[in-house]
């Protein structure tokens, strides 16, 4: 495992602002994204930009059944399957900024996917409430499991970026800005094979903002 070397803005470390980021790419059949990276962070987010370990994550469906379902959530944040018009200001800002970055790199815009938004919102809220920051839940549900829980059973590739920050006036745009300076996050955002995406966010009582950005090719 080779640590990534990143040039970080000093503002990331300036109190009271802090941020952390992680990403994963789950592949079933992926002829298009050449450089992919995966990360698993076990502890609660620290006031720094988290670096990642280099690697490609290949996965097969689990034999065990998914033990949790998004339908079990009673939170208004995860209710329904939100359209782009139902996106929060943070979610819409991150989604629009992602497509702006793709356009700048001559890539097609990603379509909004309501299934992914519900999935992303649930994960953002779960991370905030349970105090973890990783792509796998404390119950052991990985990205594929969480997709199955919202009824996404068939896809070619699924990817995810997650972020945590506090004290920024525009947390959605800030997350995209920082994702773009990290090779793994950037690879997800600029993957020409992805067709759709969505952002899910959750704001804790202390103002901490958790975001999950999910990409898919069906």
Tab-separated table of C-alpha atoms in Angstrom:
chain	number	residue	atom	x	y	z
A	1	UNK	CA	0.000	0.000	0.000
A	2	UNK	CA	1.507	3.284	-1.146
A	3	UNK	CA	0.340	6.494	0.554
A	4	UNK	CA	-0.717	9.238	-1.796
A	5	UNK	CA	1.117	12.560	-1.582
A	6	UNK	CA	-1.221	15.519	-1.825
A	7	UNK	CA	-0.589	19.252	-1.847
A	8	UNK	CA	-3.078	20.452	0.736
A	9	UNK	CA	-4.375	23.966	1.248
A	10	UNK	CA	-3.566	25.328	4.681
A	11	UNK	CA	-7.233	26.202	5.126
A	12	UNK	CA	-7.995	22.518	5.618
A	13	UNK	CA	-6.165	22.631	8.918
A	14	UNK	CA	-7.400	26.030	10.109
A	15	UNK	CA	-9.765	25.908	13.089
A	16	UNK	CA	-12.695	25.601	13.143
A	17	UNK	CA	-12.769	24.288	9.576
A	18	UNK	CA	-11.842	20.668	8.945
A	19	UNK	CA	-12.578	18.005	6.397
A	20	UNK	CA	-12.062	14.371	5.549
A	21	UNK	CA	-12.617	12.427	2.336
A	22	UNK	CA	-12.695	8.831	1.150
A	23	UNK	CA	-13.708	7.001	-1.998
A	24	UNK	CA	-14.376	3.552	-3.388
A	25	UNK	CA	-15.072	2.024	-6.776
A	26	UNK	CA	-16.932	-1.288	-7.006
A	27	UNK	CA	-16.424	-2.987	-10.345
A	28	UNK	CA	-18.319	-5.799	-12.034
A	29	UNK	CA	-17.350	-4.988	-15.618
A	30	UNK	CA	-15.344	-1.837	-16.226
A	31	UNK	CA	-13.479	-1.266	-19.515
A	32	UNK	CA	-13.378	2.515	-19.172
A	33	UNK	CA	-11.853	3.852	-15.930
A	34	UNK	CA	-8.156	3.100	-16.026
A	35	UNK	CA	-6.890	4.335	-12.657
A	36	UNK	CA	-9.111	3.535	-9.707
A	37	UNK	CA	-8.445	3.667	-6.004
A	38	UNK	CA	-10.059	2.376	-2.836
A	39	UNK	CA	-9.908	3.370	0.795
A	40	UNK	CA	-11.255	2.171	4.099
A	41	UNK	CA	-11.075	4.515	7.082
A	42	UNK	CA	-11.880	2.864	10.389
A	43	UNK	CA	-12.095	5.755	12.846
A	44	UNK	CA	-14.209	8.886	13.199
A	45	UNK	CA	-13.094	11.663	10.826
A	46	UNK	CA	-10.143	13.723	11.958
A	47	UNK	CA	-9.556	17.415	11.154
A	48	UNK	CA	-7.484	16.739	8.065
A	49	UNK	CA	-7.790	15.594	4.475
A	50	UNK	CA	-7.545	11.818	4.513
A	51	UNK	CA	-5.201	10.182	2.025
A	52	UNK	CA	-5.902	6.867	0.351
A	53	UNK	CA	-4.262	3.529	-0.271
A	54	UNK	CA	-3.773	2.558	-3.896
A	55	UNK	CA	-5.700	-0.433	-5.209
A	56	UNK	CA	-8.645	-1.665	-7.285
A	57	UNK	CA	-11.655	-3.209	-5.568
A	58	UNK	CA	-13.268	-6.118	-7.388
A	59	UNK	CA	-16.298	-7.708	-5.812
A	60	UNK	CA	-18.786	-10.523	-6.306
A	61	UNK	CA	-22.312	-10.602	-4.843
A	62	UNK	CA	-22.446	-11.732	-1.244
A	63	UNK	CA	-24.092	-15.081	-0.487
A	64	UNK	CA	-25.613	-13.779	2.750
A	65	UNK	CA	-28.777	-11.732	2.527
A	66	UNK	CA	-28.685	-7.992	3.162
A	67	UNK	CA	-29.653	-7.581	6.809
A	68	UNK	CA	-30.651	-3.915	6.653
A	69	UNK	CA	-32.949	-2.045	4.329
A	70	UNK	CA	-33.391	1.628	3.665
A	71	UNK	CA	-37.111	1.073	4.095
A	72	UNK	CA	-36.407	0.575	7.804
A	73	UNK	CA	-35.344	4.207	8.146
A	74	UNK	CA	-37.905	6.611	9.573
A	75	UNK	CA	-35.854	9.707	8.841
A	76	UNK	CA	-37.443	12.339	6.624
A	77	UNK	CA	-34.004	12.778	5.094
A	78	UNK	CA	-34.206	9.364	3.424
A	79	UNK	CA	-37.918	9.264	2.623
A	80	UNK	CA	-38.965	8.607	-0.963
A	81	UNK	CA	-36.754	8.686	-4.029
A	82	UNK	CA	-35.777	12.355	-4.417
A	83	UNK	CA	-35.714	13.956	-7.846
A	84	UNK	CA	-33.222	16.686	-8.676
A	85	UNK	CA	-35.907	19.205	-7.702
A	86	UNK	CA	-36.018	17.628	-4.243
A	87	UNK	CA	-32.257	17.919	-3.719
A	88	UNK	CA	-31.070	20.066	-0.838
A	89	UNK	CA	-28.992	23.145	-1.619
A	90	UNK	CA	-25.841	21.259	-0.566
A	91	UNK	CA	-26.676	18.260	-2.742
A	92	UNK	CA	-27.627	20.376	-5.743
A	93	UNK	CA	-24.478	22.477	-5.442
A	94	UNK	CA	-22.212	19.417	-5.319
A	95	UNK	CA	-24.053	17.763	-8.217
A	96	UNK	CA	-23.943	20.869	-10.413
A	97	UNK	CA	-20.292	21.498	-9.609
A	98	UNK	CA	-19.453	17.889	-10.512
A	99	UNK	CA	-21.090	18.299	-13.915
A	100	UNK	CA	-19.321	21.624	-14.434
A	101	UNK	CA	-15.991	19.895	-13.824
A	102	UNK	CA	-16.919	17.111	-16.240
A	103	UNK	CA	-17.901	19.661	-18.898
A	104	UNK	CA	-14.563	21.420	-18.448
A	105	UNK	CA	-12.917	18.086	-19.211
A	106	UNK	CA	-15.128	17.480	-22.274
A	107	UNK	CA	-17.118	14.713	-20.628
A	108	UNK	CA	-20.863	14.206	-20.814
A	109	UNK	CA	-23.005	15.416	-17.921
A	110	UNK	CA	-24.220	12.858	-15.418
A	111	UNK	CA	-27.948	12.333	-15.047
A	112	UNK	CA	-29.492	12.586	-11.581
A	113	UNK	CA	-30.504	9.189	-10.191
A	114	UNK	CA	-33.188	9.196	-7.478
A	115	UNK	CA	-32.296	5.679	-6.278
A	116	UNK	CA	-28.714	6.776	-5.719
A	117	UNK	CA	-29.820	9.899	-3.854
A	118	UNK	CA	-31.816	7.881	-1.346
A	119	UNK	CA	-28.910	5.472	-0.956
A	120	UNK	CA	-26.426	8.336	-0.509
A	121	UNK	CA	-28.609	10.202	1.978
A	122	UNK	CA	-29.033	7.110	4.087
A	123	UNK	CA	-25.277	6.512	4.217
A	124	UNK	CA	-24.484	10.156	5.012
A	125	UNK	CA	-26.986	10.127	7.874
A	126	UNK	CA	-25.805	6.741	9.154
A	127	UNK	CA	-22.198	7.924	9.261
A	128	UNK	CA	-23.220	11.034	11.190
A	129	UNK	CA	-25.446	9.264	13.697
A	130	UNK	CA	-23.186	6.267	14.346
A	131	UNK	CA	-19.905	8.204	14.254
A	132	UNK	CA	-17.983	6.339	11.543
A	133	UNK	CA	-16.480	7.431	8.228
A	134	UNK	CA	-16.061	4.605	5.755
A	135	UNK	CA	-17.850	2.930	2.855
A	136	UNK	CA	-18.754	-0.128	4.914
A	137	UNK	CA	-21.249	0.193	7.733
A	138	UNK	CA	-20.601	-1.117	11.250
A	139	UNK	CA	-22.998	-3.966	10.380
A	140	UNK	CA	-20.691	-4.948	7.536
A	141	UNK	CA	-22.784	-3.697	4.599
A	142	UNK	CA	-20.582	-2.654	1.700
A	143	UNK	CA	-21.381	-0.495	-1.318
A	144	UNK	CA	-22.994	-3.355	-3.239
A	145	UNK	CA	-25.136	-4.312	-0.247
A	146	UNK	CA	-26.343	-0.748	0.202
A	147	UNK	CA	-27.249	-0.581	-3.492
A	148	UNK	CA	-29.270	-3.787	-3.217
A	149	UNK	CA	-31.126	-2.318	-0.247
A	150	UNK	CA	-32.637	0.388	-2.508
A	151	UNK	CA	-33.454	-2.092	-5.245
A	152	UNK	CA	-30.402	-1.564	-7.463
A	153	UNK	CA	-29.750	-5.195	-8.354
A	154	UNK	CA	-28.074	-4.963	-11.754
A	155	UNK	CA	-25.301	-2.593	-12.786
A	156	UNK	CA	-21.982	-2.605	-14.608
A	157	UNK	CA	-20.101	-0.382	-12.196
A	158	UNK	CA	-20.810	1.513	-9.005
A	159	UNK	CA	-18.560	4.122	-7.406
A	160	UNK	CA	-18.684	6.310	-4.322
A	161	UNK	CA	-16.933	9.338	-2.836
A	162	UNK	CA	-17.618	10.391	0.744
A	163	UNK	CA	-16.721	13.596	2.541
A	164	UNK	CA	-17.007	15.231	5.929
A	165	UNK	CA	-16.476	18.912	6.654
A	166	UNK	CA	-17.455	21.667	9.037
A	167	UNK	CA	-17.308	25.451	8.978
A	168	UNK	CA	-17.391	26.021	5.207
A	169	UNK	CA	-19.922	28.393	3.662
A	170	UNK	CA	-20.388	26.192	0.575
A	171	UNK	CA	-19.833	22.586	1.778
A	172	UNK	CA	-21.094	20.993	-1.448
A	173	UNK	CA	-18.735	22.879	-3.745
A	174	UNK	CA	-15.916	22.544	-1.214
A	175	UNK	CA	-16.289	18.755	-1.224
A	176	UNK	CA	-15.999	18.625	-5.025
A	177	UNK	CA	-13.015	20.985	-4.929
A	178	UNK	CA	-11.160	18.719	-2.509
A	179	UNK	CA	-12.219	15.518	-4.275
A	180	UNK	CA	-10.678	16.908	-7.447
A	181	UNK	CA	-7.209	17.202	-5.904
A	182	UNK	CA	-7.246	13.565	-4.767
A	183	UNK	CA	-6.462	11.078	-7.594
A	184	UNK	CA	-9.013	8.473	-6.540
A	185	UNK	CA	-11.903	10.876	-6.047
A	186	UNK	CA	-10.982	12.673	-9.268
A	187	UNK	CA	-10.958	9.359	-11.154
A	188	UNK	CA	-14.551	8.717	-10.061
A	189	UNK	CA	-15.735	12.214	-11.006
A	190	UNK	CA	-13.999	12.160	-14.395
A	191	UNK	CA	-14.758	8.551	-15.296
A	192	UNK	CA	-16.178	8.744	-18.811
A	193	UNK	CA	-18.042	5.476	-18.331
A	194	UNK	CA	-20.374	6.672	-15.599
A	195	UNK	CA	-23.872	7.586	-16.750
A	196	UNK	CA	-25.632	8.849	-13.622
A	197	UNK	CA	-24.934	10.073	-10.118
A	198	UNK	CA	-26.502	11.669	-7.047
A	199	UNK	CA	-25.401	13.334	-3.837
A	200	UNK	CA	-26.749	12.652	-0.373
A	201	UNK	CA	-26.033	14.963	2.553
A	202	UNK	CA	-26.769	15.138	6.249
A	203	UNK	CA	-26.087	18.059	8.591
A	204	UNK	CA	-25.522	17.169	12.254
A	205	UNK	CA	-26.674	19.335	15.141
A	206	UNK	CA	-23.123	20.699	15.532
A	207	UNK	CA	-23.025	21.820	11.894
A	208	UNK	CA	-20.912	18.924	10.633
A	209	UNK	CA	-21.797	18.072	7.032
A	210	UNK	CA	-21.548	14.488	5.772
A	211	UNK	CA	-21.791	13.828	2.033
A	212	UNK	CA	-21.916	10.713	-0.091
A	213	UNK	CA	-21.577	10.902	-3.872
A	214	UNK	CA	-22.578	7.750	-5.768
A	215	UNK	CA	-21.983	6.990	-9.459
A	216	UNK	CA	-23.473	4.238	-11.586
A	217	UNK	CA	-23.466	2.643	-15.002
A	218	UNK	CA	-26.380	0.249	-15.390
